[in-house]
Short mmCIF file of C-alpha atoms and ligand atoms in Angstrom, two decimals:
data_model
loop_
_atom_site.label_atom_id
_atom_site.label_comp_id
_atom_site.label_asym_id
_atom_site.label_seq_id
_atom_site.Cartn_x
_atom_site.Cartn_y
_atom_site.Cartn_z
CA UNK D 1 6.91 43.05 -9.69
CA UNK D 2 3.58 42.42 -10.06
CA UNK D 3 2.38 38.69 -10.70
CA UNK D 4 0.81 37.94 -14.30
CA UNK D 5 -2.07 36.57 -13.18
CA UNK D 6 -4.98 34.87 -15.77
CA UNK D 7 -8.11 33.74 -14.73
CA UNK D 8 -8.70 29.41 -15.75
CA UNK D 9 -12.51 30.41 -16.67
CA UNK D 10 -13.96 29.21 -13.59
CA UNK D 11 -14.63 30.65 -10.58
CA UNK D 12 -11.65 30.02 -8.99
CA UNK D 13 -7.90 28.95 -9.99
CA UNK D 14 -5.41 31.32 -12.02
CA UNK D 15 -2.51 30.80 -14.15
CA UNK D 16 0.27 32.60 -13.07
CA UNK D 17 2.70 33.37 -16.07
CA UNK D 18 6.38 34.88 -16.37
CA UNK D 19 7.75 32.98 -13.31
CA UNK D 20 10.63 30.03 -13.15
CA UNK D 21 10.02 28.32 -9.80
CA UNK D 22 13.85 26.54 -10.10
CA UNK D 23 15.08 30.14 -10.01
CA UNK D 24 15.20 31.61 -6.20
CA UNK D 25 11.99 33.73 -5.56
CA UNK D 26 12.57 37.24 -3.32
CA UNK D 27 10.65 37.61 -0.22
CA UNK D 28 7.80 40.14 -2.07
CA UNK D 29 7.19 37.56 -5.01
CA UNK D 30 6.57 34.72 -3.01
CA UNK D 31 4.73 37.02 -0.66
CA UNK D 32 1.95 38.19 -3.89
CA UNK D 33 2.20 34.18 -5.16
CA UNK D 34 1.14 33.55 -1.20
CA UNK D 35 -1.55 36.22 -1.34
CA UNK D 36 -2.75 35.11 -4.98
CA UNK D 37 -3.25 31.54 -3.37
CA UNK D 38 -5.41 32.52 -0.63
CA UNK D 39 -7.48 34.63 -2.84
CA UNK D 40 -7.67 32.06 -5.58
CA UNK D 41 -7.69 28.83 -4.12
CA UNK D 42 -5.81 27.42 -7.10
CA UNK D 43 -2.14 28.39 -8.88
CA UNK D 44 -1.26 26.50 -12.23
CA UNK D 45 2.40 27.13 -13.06
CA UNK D 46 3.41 25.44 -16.52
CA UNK D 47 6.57 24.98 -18.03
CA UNK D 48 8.43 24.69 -14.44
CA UNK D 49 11.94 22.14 -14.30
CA UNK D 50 11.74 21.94 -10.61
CA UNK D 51 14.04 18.53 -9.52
CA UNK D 52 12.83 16.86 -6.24
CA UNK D 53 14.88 19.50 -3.90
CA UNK D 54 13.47 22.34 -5.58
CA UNK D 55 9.75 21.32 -5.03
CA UNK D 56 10.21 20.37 -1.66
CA UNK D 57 12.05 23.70 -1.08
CA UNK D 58 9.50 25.73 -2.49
CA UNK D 59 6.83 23.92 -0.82
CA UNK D 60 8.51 24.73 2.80
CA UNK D 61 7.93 28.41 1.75
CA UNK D 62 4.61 27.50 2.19
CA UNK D 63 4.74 25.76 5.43
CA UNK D 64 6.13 22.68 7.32
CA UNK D 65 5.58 19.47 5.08
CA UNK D 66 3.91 16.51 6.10
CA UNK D 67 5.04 13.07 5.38
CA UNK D 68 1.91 10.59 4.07
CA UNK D 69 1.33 7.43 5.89
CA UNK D 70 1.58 5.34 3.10
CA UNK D 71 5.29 5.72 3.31
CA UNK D 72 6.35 3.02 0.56
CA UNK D 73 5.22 5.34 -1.90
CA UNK D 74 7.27 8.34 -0.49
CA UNK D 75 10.67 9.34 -2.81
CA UNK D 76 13.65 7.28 -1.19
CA UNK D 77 15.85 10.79 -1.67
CA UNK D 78 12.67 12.90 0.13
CA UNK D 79 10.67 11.59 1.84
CA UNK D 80 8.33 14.60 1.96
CA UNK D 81 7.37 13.93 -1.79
CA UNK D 82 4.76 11.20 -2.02
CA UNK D 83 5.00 9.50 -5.66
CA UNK D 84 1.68 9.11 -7.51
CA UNK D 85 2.25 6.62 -10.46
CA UNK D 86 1.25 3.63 -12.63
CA UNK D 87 4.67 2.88 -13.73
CA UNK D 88 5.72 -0.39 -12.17
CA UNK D 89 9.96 -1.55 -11.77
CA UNK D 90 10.56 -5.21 -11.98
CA UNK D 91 7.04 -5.76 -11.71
CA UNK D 92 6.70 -3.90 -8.26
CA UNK D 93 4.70 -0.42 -7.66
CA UNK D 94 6.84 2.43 -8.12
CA UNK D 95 4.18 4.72 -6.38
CA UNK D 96 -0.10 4.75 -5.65
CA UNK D 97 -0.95 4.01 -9.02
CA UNK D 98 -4.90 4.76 -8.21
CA UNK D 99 -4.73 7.23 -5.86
CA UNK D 100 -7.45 10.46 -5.52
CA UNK D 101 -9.82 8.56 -7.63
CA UNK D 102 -12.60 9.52 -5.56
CA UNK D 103 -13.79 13.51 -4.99
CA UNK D 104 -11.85 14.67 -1.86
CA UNK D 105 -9.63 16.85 0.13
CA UNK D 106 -6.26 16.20 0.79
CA UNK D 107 -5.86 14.58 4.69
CA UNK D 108 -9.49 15.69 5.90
CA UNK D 109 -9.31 13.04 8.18
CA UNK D 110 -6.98 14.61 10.62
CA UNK D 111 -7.31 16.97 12.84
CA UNK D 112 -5.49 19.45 11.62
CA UNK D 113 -6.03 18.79 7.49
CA UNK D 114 -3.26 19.99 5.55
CA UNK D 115 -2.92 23.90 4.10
CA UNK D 116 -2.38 22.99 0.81
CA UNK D 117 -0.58 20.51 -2.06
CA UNK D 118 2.02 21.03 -4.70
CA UNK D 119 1.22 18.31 -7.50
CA UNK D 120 3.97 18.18 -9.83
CA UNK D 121 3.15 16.71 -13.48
CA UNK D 122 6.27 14.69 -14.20
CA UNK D 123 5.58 12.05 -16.95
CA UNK D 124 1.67 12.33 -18.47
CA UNK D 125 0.03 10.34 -21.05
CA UNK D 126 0.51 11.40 -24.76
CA UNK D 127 -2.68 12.78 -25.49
CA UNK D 128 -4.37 11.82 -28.33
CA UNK D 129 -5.75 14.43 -30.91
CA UNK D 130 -8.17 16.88 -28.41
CA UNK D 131 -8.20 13.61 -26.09
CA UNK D 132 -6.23 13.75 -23.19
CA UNK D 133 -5.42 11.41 -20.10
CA UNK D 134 -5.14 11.58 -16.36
CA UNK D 135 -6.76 15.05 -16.20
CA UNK D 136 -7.26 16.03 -12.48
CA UNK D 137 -11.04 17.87 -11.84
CA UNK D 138 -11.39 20.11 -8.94
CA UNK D 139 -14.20 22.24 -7.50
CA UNK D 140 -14.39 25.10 -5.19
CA UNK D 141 -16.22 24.03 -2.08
CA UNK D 142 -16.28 27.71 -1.11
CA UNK D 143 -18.26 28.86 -4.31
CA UNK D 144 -20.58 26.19 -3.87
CA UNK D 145 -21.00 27.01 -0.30
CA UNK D 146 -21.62 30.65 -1.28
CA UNK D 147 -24.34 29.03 -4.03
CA UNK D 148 -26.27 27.04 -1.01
CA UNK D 149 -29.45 28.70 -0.69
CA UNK D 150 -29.74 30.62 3.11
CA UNK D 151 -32.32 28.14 4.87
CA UNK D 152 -29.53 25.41 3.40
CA UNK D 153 -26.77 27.37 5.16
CA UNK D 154 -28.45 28.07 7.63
CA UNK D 155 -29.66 24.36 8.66
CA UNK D 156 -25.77 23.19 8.49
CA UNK D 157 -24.26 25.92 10.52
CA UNK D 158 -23.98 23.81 13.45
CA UNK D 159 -23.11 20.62 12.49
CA UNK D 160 -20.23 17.99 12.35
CA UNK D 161 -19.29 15.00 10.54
CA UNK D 162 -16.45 12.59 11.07
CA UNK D 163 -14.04 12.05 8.19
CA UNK D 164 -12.13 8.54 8.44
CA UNK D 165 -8.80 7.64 6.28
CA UNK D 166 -9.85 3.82 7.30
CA UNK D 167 -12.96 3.94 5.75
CA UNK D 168 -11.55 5.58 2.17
CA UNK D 169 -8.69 2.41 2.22
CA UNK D 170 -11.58 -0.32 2.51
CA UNK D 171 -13.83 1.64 -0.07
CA UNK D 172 -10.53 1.38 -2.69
CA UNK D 173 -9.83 -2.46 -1.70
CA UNK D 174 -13.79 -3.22 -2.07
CA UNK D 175 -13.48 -1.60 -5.88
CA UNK D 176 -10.66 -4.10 -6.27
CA UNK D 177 -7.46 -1.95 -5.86
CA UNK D 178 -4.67 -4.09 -4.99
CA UNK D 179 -3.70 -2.36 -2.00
CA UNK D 180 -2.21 -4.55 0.91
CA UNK D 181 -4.73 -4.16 4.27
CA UNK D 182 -3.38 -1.26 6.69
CA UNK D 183 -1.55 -2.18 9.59
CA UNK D 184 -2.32 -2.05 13.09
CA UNK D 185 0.15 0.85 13.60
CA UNK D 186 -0.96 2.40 10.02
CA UNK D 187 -4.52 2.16 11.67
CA UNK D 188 -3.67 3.42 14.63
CA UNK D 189 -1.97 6.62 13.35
CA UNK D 190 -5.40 7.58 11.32
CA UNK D 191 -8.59 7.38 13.77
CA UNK D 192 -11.32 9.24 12.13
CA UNK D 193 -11.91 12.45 13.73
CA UNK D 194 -14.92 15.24 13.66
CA UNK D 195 -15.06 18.31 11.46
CA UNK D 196 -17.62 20.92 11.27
CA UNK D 197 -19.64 20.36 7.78
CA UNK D 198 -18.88 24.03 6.98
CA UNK D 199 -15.70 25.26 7.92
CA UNK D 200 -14.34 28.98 8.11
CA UNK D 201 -11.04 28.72 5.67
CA UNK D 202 -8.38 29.26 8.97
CA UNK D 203 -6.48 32.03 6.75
CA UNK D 204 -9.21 34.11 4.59
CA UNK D 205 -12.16 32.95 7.12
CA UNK D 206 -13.93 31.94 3.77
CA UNK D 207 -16.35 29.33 4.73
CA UNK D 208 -16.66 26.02 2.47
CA UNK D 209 -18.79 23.19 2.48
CA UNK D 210 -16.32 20.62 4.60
CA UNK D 211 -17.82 17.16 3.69
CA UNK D 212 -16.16 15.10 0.91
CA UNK D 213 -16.87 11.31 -0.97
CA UNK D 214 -13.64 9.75 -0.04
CA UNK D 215 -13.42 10.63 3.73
CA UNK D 216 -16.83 11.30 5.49
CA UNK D 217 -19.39 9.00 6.17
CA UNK D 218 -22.26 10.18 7.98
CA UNK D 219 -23.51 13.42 9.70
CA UNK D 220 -22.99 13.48 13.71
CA UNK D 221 -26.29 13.76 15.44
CA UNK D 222 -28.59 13.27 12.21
CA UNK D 223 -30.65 9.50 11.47
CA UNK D 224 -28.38 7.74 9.34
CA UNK D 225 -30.73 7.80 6.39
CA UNK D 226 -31.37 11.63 7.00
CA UNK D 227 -27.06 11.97 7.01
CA UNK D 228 -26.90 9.94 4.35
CA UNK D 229 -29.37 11.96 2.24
CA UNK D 230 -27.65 15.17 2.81
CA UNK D 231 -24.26 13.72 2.07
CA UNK D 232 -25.60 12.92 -1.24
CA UNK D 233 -26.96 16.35 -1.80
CA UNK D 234 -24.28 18.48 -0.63
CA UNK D 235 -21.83 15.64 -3.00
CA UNK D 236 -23.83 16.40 -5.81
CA UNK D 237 -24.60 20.22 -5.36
CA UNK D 238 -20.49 20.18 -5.08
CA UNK D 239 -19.96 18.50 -8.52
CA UNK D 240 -21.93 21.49 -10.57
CA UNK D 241 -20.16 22.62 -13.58
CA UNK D 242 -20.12 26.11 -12.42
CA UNK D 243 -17.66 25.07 -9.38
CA UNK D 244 -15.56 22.29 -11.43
CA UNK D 245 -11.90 23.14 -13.12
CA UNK D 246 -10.45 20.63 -15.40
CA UNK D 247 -7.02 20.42 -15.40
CA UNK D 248 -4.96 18.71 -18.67
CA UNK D 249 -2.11 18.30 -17.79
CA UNK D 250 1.46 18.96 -19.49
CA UNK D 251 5.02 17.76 -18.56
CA UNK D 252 6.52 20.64 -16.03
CA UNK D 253 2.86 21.49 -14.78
CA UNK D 254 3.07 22.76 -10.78
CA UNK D 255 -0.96 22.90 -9.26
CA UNK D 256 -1.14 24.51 -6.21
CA UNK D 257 -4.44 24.35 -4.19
CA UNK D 258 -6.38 24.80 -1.11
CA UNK D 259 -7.60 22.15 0.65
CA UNK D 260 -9.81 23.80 2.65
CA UNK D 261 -11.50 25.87 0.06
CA UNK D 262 -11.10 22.93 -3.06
CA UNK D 263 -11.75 19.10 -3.41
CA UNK D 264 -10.31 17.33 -6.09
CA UNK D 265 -10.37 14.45 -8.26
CA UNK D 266 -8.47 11.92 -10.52
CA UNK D 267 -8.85 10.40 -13.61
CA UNK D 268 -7.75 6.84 -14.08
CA UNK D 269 -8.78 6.31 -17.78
CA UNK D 270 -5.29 5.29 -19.05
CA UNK D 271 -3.08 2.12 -18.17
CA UNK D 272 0.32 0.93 -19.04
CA UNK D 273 2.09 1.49 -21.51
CA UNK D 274 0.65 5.20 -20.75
CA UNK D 275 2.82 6.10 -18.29
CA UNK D 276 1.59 8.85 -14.95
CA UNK D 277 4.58 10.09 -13.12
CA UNK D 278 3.71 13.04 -10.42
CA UNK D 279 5.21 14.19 -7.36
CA UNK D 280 3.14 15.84 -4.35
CA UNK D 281 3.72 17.47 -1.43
CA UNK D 282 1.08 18.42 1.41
CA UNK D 283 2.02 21.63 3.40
CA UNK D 284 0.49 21.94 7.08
CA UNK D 285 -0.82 24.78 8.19
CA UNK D 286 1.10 27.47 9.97
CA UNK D 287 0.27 27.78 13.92
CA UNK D 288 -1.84 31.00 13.69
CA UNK D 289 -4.22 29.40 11.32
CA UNK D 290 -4.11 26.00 13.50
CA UNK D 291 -5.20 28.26 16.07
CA UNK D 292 -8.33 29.45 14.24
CA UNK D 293 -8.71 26.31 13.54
CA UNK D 294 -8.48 24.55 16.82
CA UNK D 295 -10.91 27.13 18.39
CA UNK D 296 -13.54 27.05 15.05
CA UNK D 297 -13.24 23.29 16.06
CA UNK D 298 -13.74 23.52 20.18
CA UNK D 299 -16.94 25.50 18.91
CA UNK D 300 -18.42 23.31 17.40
CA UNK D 301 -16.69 19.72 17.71
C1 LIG I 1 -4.31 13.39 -5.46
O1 LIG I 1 -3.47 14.12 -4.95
O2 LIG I 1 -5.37 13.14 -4.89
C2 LIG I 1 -4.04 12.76 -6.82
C3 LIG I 1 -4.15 13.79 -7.90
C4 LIG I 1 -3.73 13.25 -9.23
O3 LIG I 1 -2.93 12.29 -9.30
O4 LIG I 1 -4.19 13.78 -10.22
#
């Protein structure tokens, strides 16, 4: 069968239509959704009445799933779900009620960053009128890699840039979220590591700009000042229109993307009694990729 596949009006991202992901997918439909991902860096599925073992199974036919390190926040049934949430029980968190707020992709801070994310849209904000609430933005870091002028490309072929999951937790707390400090052993299990500022995607060897708000801080082997200037023009050449997708969400909603070809943000402009419920999972990638990845890495790292 072939997929029913509709462009969001960007450059990237496509809605796929006609399929119920609670209903068991054959081998050769999840093997043209798989191919439809890599090409298009985003899948929206609406209407989908996946329950918590249905999106972590379909997830798995992605990959293996990684469990976050804020673990409060992951589902008590799966842990491989991390809950994303305002809506507080007895007064206490029910999930990371500002998380994402900041332009970035998912777990660029490890070594190994994660394939890709299943964000499911559980409980979202009644819009109001044309107005709607909690809408998640994303770009394609590969268009806007593509867009970079050749003496741009050419100047960042060879550089790195570490990424730190330390240094995104202390940014939050200093904008006043109420996080509780990181433990030693949370600390310990994040280090901030090196990645190359423009990385070969390890599956469609589609090379993005790799440098992101949230995570990286400065640009190995450059002045600060000179790092920090290109951060900030590389974060703003990012941002263009022309890259950007805005997703409004609905109840039943499934986005699927790339983290090594997308960044994405959050909205926070709603508060209780507007009520955010939404499930994610982050799929690693699988070991042929990791080892395109490892040796893109050794190259350069
Ligand atoms: C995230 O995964 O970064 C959060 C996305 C969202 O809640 O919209």
């Amino acid at each position: 069968m072939q997929l029913d596949l509709r462009p969001l009006n960007t450059r990237f991202g496509v809605e796929v239509f006609g399929i119920d992901l609670a209903q068991p997918l054959d081998a050769e439909t999840f093997d043209r959704i798989e191919k439809a991902f890599d090409e298009h860096s985003l899948l929206l599925f609406r209407g989908q009445t996946l329950d918590e073992n249905d999106h972590v199974a379909l997830s798995r036919r992605f990959g293996t799933l990684q469990s976050h390190v804020l673990k409060p926040y992951l589902s008590s049934e799966h842990p491989e779900l991390l809950v994303l949430s305002n809506i507080e029980d007895n007064g206490q968190a029910t999930g990371i009620g500002d998380a994402g707020q900041i332009w970035h992709a998912d777990t660029s801070y490890v070594e190994t960053p994660c394939r890709c994310s299943l964000l499911l849209g559980r409980e979202i904000p009644e819009p109001r009128g044309d107005r709607t609430f909690g809408d998640t933005v994303f770009l394609s870091a590969a268009a806007a890699y593509d867009a970079l002028p050749e003496e741009r490309k050419a100047s960042l072929a060879r550089l790195t840039a570490p990424h730190s999951f330390i240094h995104y937790y202390k940014l939050k707390q200093a904008q006043g979220s109420n996080r509780p400090d990181l433990t030693k052993e949370q600390e310990s299990e994040v280090p901030p590591v090196d990645q190359p500022v423009v990385l070969p995607h390890p599956i469609t060897g589609r090379k993005a700009i790799y440098v992101n708000p949230s995570y990286t801080t400065t640009i190995n082997a450059l002045p600060e000042a000179e790092g920090r200037a290109l951060l900030d023009e590389l974060f703003a050449h990012l941002v263009k229109p022309a890259f950007v997708y805005r997703h409004k969400w609905r109840p039943g909603d499934l986005v699927i993307w790339d983290n090594y070809a997308t960044q994405h943000l959050a909205i926070g402009d709603y508060a209780l009694p507007q009520r955010r419920l939404m499930h994610r999972t982050t799929v690693l990638l699988r070991d042929d990729a990791k080892a395109r990845l490892d040796e893109t890495r050794r190259a350069l790292v």
